[in-house]
Amino acid sequence: MKVLVAVKRVVDYNVKVRVKADNSGVDLANVKMSMNPFCEIAVEEAVRLKEKGVASEIVVVSIGPATAQEQLRTALALGADRAILVESSDELNSLAVAKLLKAVVDKEQPQLVILGKQAIDSDNNQTGQMLAALSGYAQGTFASKVEVAGDKVNVTREIDGGLQTVALNLPAIVTTDLRLNEPRYASLPNIMKAKKKPLEVVTPEALGVATTSSVKTLKVEAPATRSAGIKVKSVAELVEKLKNEAKVI
């Protein structure tokens, strides 16, 4: 079974995000970039499926600038077999990404596609669902457990009321939640081996996909600075401040 995993290059979660002086976007100059944490979970799940003998090949794909090859090499070091970079310097929205992934899915014909449920930069939580709609595949989102059984995949989903298990016919789309697994670290020998694994670079034009967005970012602003809190000595003082200063009671 071939498994396709989508990964995204994002600002590292430990970095404090800064807004550009002209408010046109996020300042990425000299900022540490890494693989989206939910995508790391997706790669780990694919590798575990291969270790169980369920998956025969893992293909990782990323959409972004040439520097995204770094994250693809990381995925190869974690256990993926080959990588595809859809190189684009444009600011792509979720629908454009889903269309590009659909083109890759049509080309590769995987039985299972695994994505992180969302990226920590845009937090849209849309691409997996859009890809499923475009491809006509069954979808299991927010997965906390994935089990492949024959021509079906059983996905335990995290929902508001608890857990829901759905049985999906393959091929299928699965998006990963935090509790699905704990990603491993790449060993030095595997990092060295990853440099020799195949990495194909294609363009949106070669895939026949138009990425022109109908959405335009007008302005990006940092959140307002919060004022420091205060300590009170008694409940009476707390009530007085809530009533007269905060005016919430």
CSV table of C-alpha atoms in Angstrom, one decimal:
chain,number,residue,atom,x,y,z
A,1,MET,CA,0.0,0.0,0.0
A,2,LYS,CA,1.3,3.4,-1.0
A,3,VAL,CA,0.9,6.2,1.6
A,4,LEU,CA,1.2,9.9,0.6
A,5,VAL,CA,2.0,12.4,3.4
A,6,ALA,CA,1.7,16.1,3.0
A,7,VAL,CA,4.1,18.3,5.1
A,8,LYS,CA,4.3,22.1,5.4
A,9,ARG,CA,7.2,24.4,6.2
A,10,VAL,CA,6.2,26.8,9.0
A,11,VAL,CA,7.8,29.1,11.5
A,12,ASP,CA,9.2,27.0,14.4
A,13,TYR,CA,6.7,26.8,17.3
A,14,ASN,CA,9.3,28.1,19.7
A,15,VAL,CA,9.8,31.3,17.8
A,16,LYS,CA,8.0,34.5,18.8
A,17,VAL,CA,6.3,35.7,15.6
A,18,ARG,CA,7.0,39.3,14.5
A,19,VAL,CA,4.9,41.4,12.1
A,20,LYS,CA,6.6,43.3,9.3
A,21,ALA,CA,6.9,47.1,9.8
A,22,ASP,CA,4.6,47.7,6.9
A,23,ASN,CA,2.0,45.3,8.3
A,24,SER,CA,2.0,43.3,5.0
A,25,GLY,CA,2.7,40.0,6.7
A,26,VAL,CA,4.9,38.0,9.1
A,27,ASP,CA,8.6,38.7,9.2
A,28,LEU,CA,10.4,35.6,8.1
A,29,ALA,CA,13.9,37.1,7.8
A,30,ASN,CA,16.4,35.0,9.8
A,31,VAL,CA,13.6,33.1,11.4
A,32,LYS,CA,14.0,29.4,12.3
A,33,MET,CA,11.7,27.3,10.1
A,34,SER,CA,10.6,23.7,10.8
A,35,MET,CA,8.1,21.1,9.8
A,36,ASN,CA,4.5,21.8,11.0
A,37,PRO,CA,4.0,19.7,14.3
A,38,PHE,CA,0.8,18.1,13.0
A,39,CYS,CA,2.7,17.1,9.8
A,40,GLU,CA,5.4,15.4,12.0
A,41,ILE,CA,2.6,13.3,13.5
A,42,ALA,CA,1.4,12.4,10.0
A,43,VAL,CA,4.9,11.3,8.9
A,44,GLU,CA,5.3,9.2,12.1
A,45,GLU,CA,2.0,7.4,11.5
A,46,ALA,CA,3.0,6.5,8.0
A,47,VAL,CA,6.3,5.2,9.2
A,48,ARG,CA,4.6,3.1,11.8
A,49,LEU,CA,2.3,1.7,9.2
A,50,LYS,CA,5.3,0.7,7.1
A,51,GLU,CA,7.0,-0.9,10.2
A,52,LYS,CA,3.9,-3.0,10.7
A,53,GLY,CA,4.1,-4.2,7.1
A,54,VAL,CA,0.9,-2.4,6.1
A,55,ALA,CA,2.5,0.3,3.9
A,56,SER,CA,5.0,-0.6,1.2
A,57,GLU,CA,6.0,3.0,0.2
A,58,ILE,CA,5.8,6.4,1.8
A,59,VAL,CA,5.9,9.5,-0.4
A,60,VAL,CA,6.1,12.9,1.2
A,61,VAL,CA,5.0,16.1,-0.6
A,62,SER,CA,5.4,19.7,0.2
A,63,ILE,CA,4.2,22.9,-1.5
A,64,GLY,CA,6.3,26.0,-1.1
A,65,PRO,CA,9.7,27.6,-1.9
A,66,ALA,CA,12.9,25.7,-2.7
A,67,THR,CA,13.9,25.9,0.9
A,68,ALA,CA,11.0,23.5,1.8
A,69,GLN,CA,13.4,20.8,0.6
A,70,GLU,CA,14.9,21.0,4.1
A,71,GLN,CA,11.6,19.7,5.7
A,72,LEU,CA,11.2,17.1,3.0
A,73,ARG,CA,14.7,15.8,3.8
A,74,THR,CA,13.7,15.7,7.4
A,75,ALA,CA,10.7,13.5,6.5
A,76,LEU,CA,13.0,11.3,4.4
A,77,ALA,CA,15.3,10.9,7.5
A,78,LEU,CA,12.3,9.9,9.6
A,79,GLY,CA,11.5,7.0,7.2
A,80,ALA,CA,9.8,8.2,4.1
A,81,ASP,CA,11.1,6.7,0.8
A,82,ARG,CA,10.9,9.6,-1.6
A,83,ALA,CA,9.8,13.2,-1.8
A,84,ILE,CA,8.0,15.6,-4.1
A,85,LEU,CA,8.3,19.4,-3.9
A,86,VAL,CA,5.7,21.5,-5.7
A,87,GLU,CA,7.8,24.6,-5.9
A,88,SER,CA,5.9,27.9,-5.7
A,89,SER,CA,6.9,31.2,-4.1
A,90,ASP,CA,3.2,32.4,-4.1
A,91,GLU,CA,1.2,32.8,-1.0
A,92,LEU,CA,-1.2,29.9,-1.5
A,93,ASN,CA,-4.6,29.6,0.2
A,94,SER,CA,-6.0,26.2,1.4
A,95,LEU,CA,-8.0,25.6,-1.8
A,96,ALA,CA,-5.0,26.1,-4.0
A,97,VAL,CA,-3.0,23.7,-1.8
A,98,ALA,CA,-5.8,21.2,-2.0
A,99,LYS,CA,-5.9,21.4,-5.8
A,100,LEU,CA,-2.2,20.9,-6.0
A,101,LEU,CA,-2.3,17.9,-3.7
A,102,LYS,CA,-5.2,16.5,-5.8
A,103,ALA,CA,-3.0,16.7,-8.9
A,104,VAL,CA,-0.2,14.8,-7.0
A,105,VAL,CA,-2.7,12.3,-5.7
A,106,ASP,CA,-4.0,11.7,-9.3
A,107,LYS,CA,-0.4,11.2,-10.4
A,108,GLU,CA,0.8,8.9,-7.5
A,109,GLN,CA,-2.5,7.0,-6.9
A,110,PRO,CA,-1.9,6.4,-3.1
A,111,GLN,CA,-4.3,4.2,-1.2
A,112,LEU,CA,-4.0,6.4,1.9
A,113,VAL,CA,-3.3,10.1,2.2
A,114,ILE,CA,-2.3,11.5,5.7
A,115,LEU,CA,-2.2,15.2,6.5
A,116,GLY,CA,-1.8,17.2,9.7
A,117,LYS,CA,-5.3,18.5,10.7
A,118,GLN,CA,-4.0,22.1,10.5
A,119,ALA,CA,-0.9,24.2,10.2
A,120,ILE,CA,0.3,26.3,13.1
A,121,ASP,CA,0.8,29.4,11.0
A,122,SER,CA,-2.6,29.8,9.3
A,123,ASP,CA,-4.6,27.4,11.6
A,124,ASN,CA,-7.2,27.0,8.9
A,125,ASN,CA,-8.0,23.3,9.3
A,126,GLN,CA,-9.3,23.1,5.7
A,127,THR,CA,-6.9,21.4,3.3
A,128,GLY,CA,-7.6,17.8,4.3
A,129,GLN,CA,-11.4,18.3,4.0
A,130,MET,CA,-11.0,20.2,0.7
A,131,LEU,CA,-8.7,17.5,-0.7
A,132,ALA,CA,-11.3,14.8,0.2
A,133,ALA,CA,-14.0,16.7,-1.5
A,134,LEU,CA,-12.0,17.3,-4.7
A,135,SER,CA,-10.8,13.7,-4.9
A,136,GLY,CA,-14.0,12.1,-3.9
A,137,TYR,CA,-12.2,10.0,-1.2
A,138,ALA,CA,-13.6,9.1,2.2
A,139,GLN,CA,-12.2,11.3,5.0
A,140,GLY,CA,-11.4,10.7,8.7
A,141,THR,CA,-10.4,14.0,10.4
A,142,PHE,CA,-8.9,14.6,13.8
A,143,ALA,CA,-7.6,11.1,14.1
A,144,SER,CA,-6.4,9.8,17.4
A,145,LYS,CA,-6.1,6.2,16.2
A,146,VAL,CA,-5.6,4.7,12.7
A,147,GLU,CA,-6.0,1.0,12.0
A,148,VAL,CA,-5.8,-0.5,8.4
A,149,ALA,CA,-7.9,-3.7,8.0
A,150,GLY,CA,-8.0,-5.1,4.5
A,151,ASP,CA,-9.5,-2.6,2.1
A,152,LYS,CA,-10.7,-0.4,5.0
A,153,VAL,CA,-9.2,2.0,7.5
A,154,ASN,CA,-10.7,2.4,10.9
A,155,VAL,CA,-10.2,6.0,12.2
A,156,THR,CA,-11.0,7.0,15.8
A,157,ARG,CA,-11.8,10.7,15.7
A,158,GLU,CA,-11.7,13.2,18.5
A,159,ILE,CA,-15.0,15.1,18.6
A,160,ASP,CA,-16.7,17.4,21.0
A,161,GLY,CA,-18.7,14.7,22.7
A,162,GLY,CA,-15.7,12.2,23.0
A,163,LEU,CA,-14.5,9.7,20.5
A,164,GLN,CA,-16.1,8.5,17.2
A,165,THR,CA,-14.8,5.6,15.1
A,166,VAL,CA,-15.5,5.5,11.4
A,167,ALA,CA,-14.7,2.8,8.9
A,168,LEU,CA,-13.5,4.2,5.6
A,169,ASN,CA,-13.1,2.5,2.3
A,170,LEU,CA,-9.7,2.9,0.7
A,171,PRO,CA,-8.5,5.1,-0.8
A,172,ALA,CA,-9.0,7.6,2.0
A,173,ILE,CA,-7.9,10.9,3.5
A,174,VAL,CA,-6.9,11.0,7.2
A,175,THR,CA,-5.9,14.1,9.1
A,176,THR,CA,-4.0,13.7,12.4
A,177,ASP,CA,-4.7,15.1,15.8
A,178,LEU,CA,-2.1,15.6,18.6
A,179,ARG,CA,-2.8,12.3,20.5
A,180,LEU,CA,-2.3,10.0,17.5
A,181,ASN,CA,1.3,9.4,18.3
A,182,GLU,CA,4.6,10.9,19.5
A,183,PRO,CA,7.0,11.6,16.6
A,184,ARG,CA,10.5,10.2,16.8
A,185,TYR,CA,13.8,12.0,16.3
A,186,ALA,CA,15.8,11.4,13.1
A,187,SER,CA,19.1,9.5,13.8
A,188,LEU,CA,22.3,10.8,12.3
A,189,PRO,CA,22.8,7.8,10.0
A,190,ASN,CA,19.2,8.2,8.7
A,191,ILE,CA,19.9,12.0,8.1
A,192,MET,CA,22.9,11.0,6.0
A,193,LYS,CA,20.9,8.4,4.1
A,194,ALA,CA,18.1,10.9,3.4
A,195,LYS,CA,20.5,13.0,1.3
A,196,LYS,CA,20.6,10.2,-1.3
A,197,LYS,CA,16.9,9.5,-1.4
A,198,PRO,CA,15.0,10.8,-4.5
A,199,LEU,CA,13.4,14.3,-4.3
A,200,GLU,CA,11.5,15.4,-7.3
A,201,VAL,CA,10.7,19.1,-8.0
A,202,VAL,CA,7.7,20.1,-10.0
A,203,THR,CA,5.8,23.3,-10.6
A,204,PRO,CA,2.1,24.1,-10.4
A,205,GLU,CA,2.1,24.7,-14.2
A,206,ALA,CA,3.5,21.2,-14.8
A,207,LEU,CA,0.6,19.8,-12.8
A,208,GLY,CA,-1.9,21.9,-14.7
A,209,VAL,CA,-3.1,23.8,-11.6
A,210,ALA,CA,-3.8,27.5,-11.5
A,211,THR,CA,-3.0,28.9,-8.0
A,212,THR,CA,-4.4,32.4,-8.4
A,213,SER,CA,-6.1,33.3,-5.1
A,214,SER,CA,-9.4,35.1,-4.8
A,215,VAL,CA,-8.4,36.2,-1.3
A,216,LYS,CA,-6.0,39.1,-0.6
A,217,THR,CA,-4.3,39.9,2.8
A,218,LEU,CA,-5.0,43.5,3.5
A,219,LYS,CA,-3.2,43.9,6.8
A,220,VAL,CA,-1.5,41.9,9.5
A,221,GLU,CA,-1.3,43.2,13.0
A,222,ALA,CA,0.2,41.8,16.2
A,223,PRO,CA,-2.2,41.2,19.1
A,224,ALA,CA,-2.6,44.2,21.5
A,225,THR,CA,-0.3,44.2,24.4
A,226,ARG,CA,-2.0,42.9,27.6
A,227,SER,CA,-1.6,45.0,30.7
A,228,ALA,CA,0.0,43.5,33.8
A,229,GLY,CA,-2.3,41.9,36.4
A,230,ILE,CA,-2.6,42.9,40.0
A,231,LYS,CA,-2.9,41.1,43.3
A,232,VAL,CA,-5.7,41.8,45.8
A,233,LYS,CA,-5.6,41.2,49.5
A,234,SER,CA,-9.3,40.2,50.0
A,235,VAL,CA,-12.4,39.0,48.3
A,236,ALA,CA,-14.0,42.4,49.2
A,237,GLU,CA,-11.2,44.2,47.3
A,238,LEU,CA,-11.6,41.9,44.4
A,239,VAL,CA,-15.3,42.5,44.1
A,240,GLU,CA,-14.8,46.2,44.4
A,241,LYS,CA,-12.3,46.3,41.6
A,242,LEU,CA,-14.4,44.0,39.4
A,243,LYS,CA,-17.4,46.3,40.0
A,244,ASN,CA,-15.8,49.8,39.8
A,245,GLU,CA,-12.7,49.4,37.6
A,246,ALA,CA,-13.3,46.4,35.3
A,247,LYS,CA,-17.0,47.1,35.4
A,248,VAL,CA,-17.9,43.4,34.7
A,249,ILE,CA,-20.3,43.0,37.6
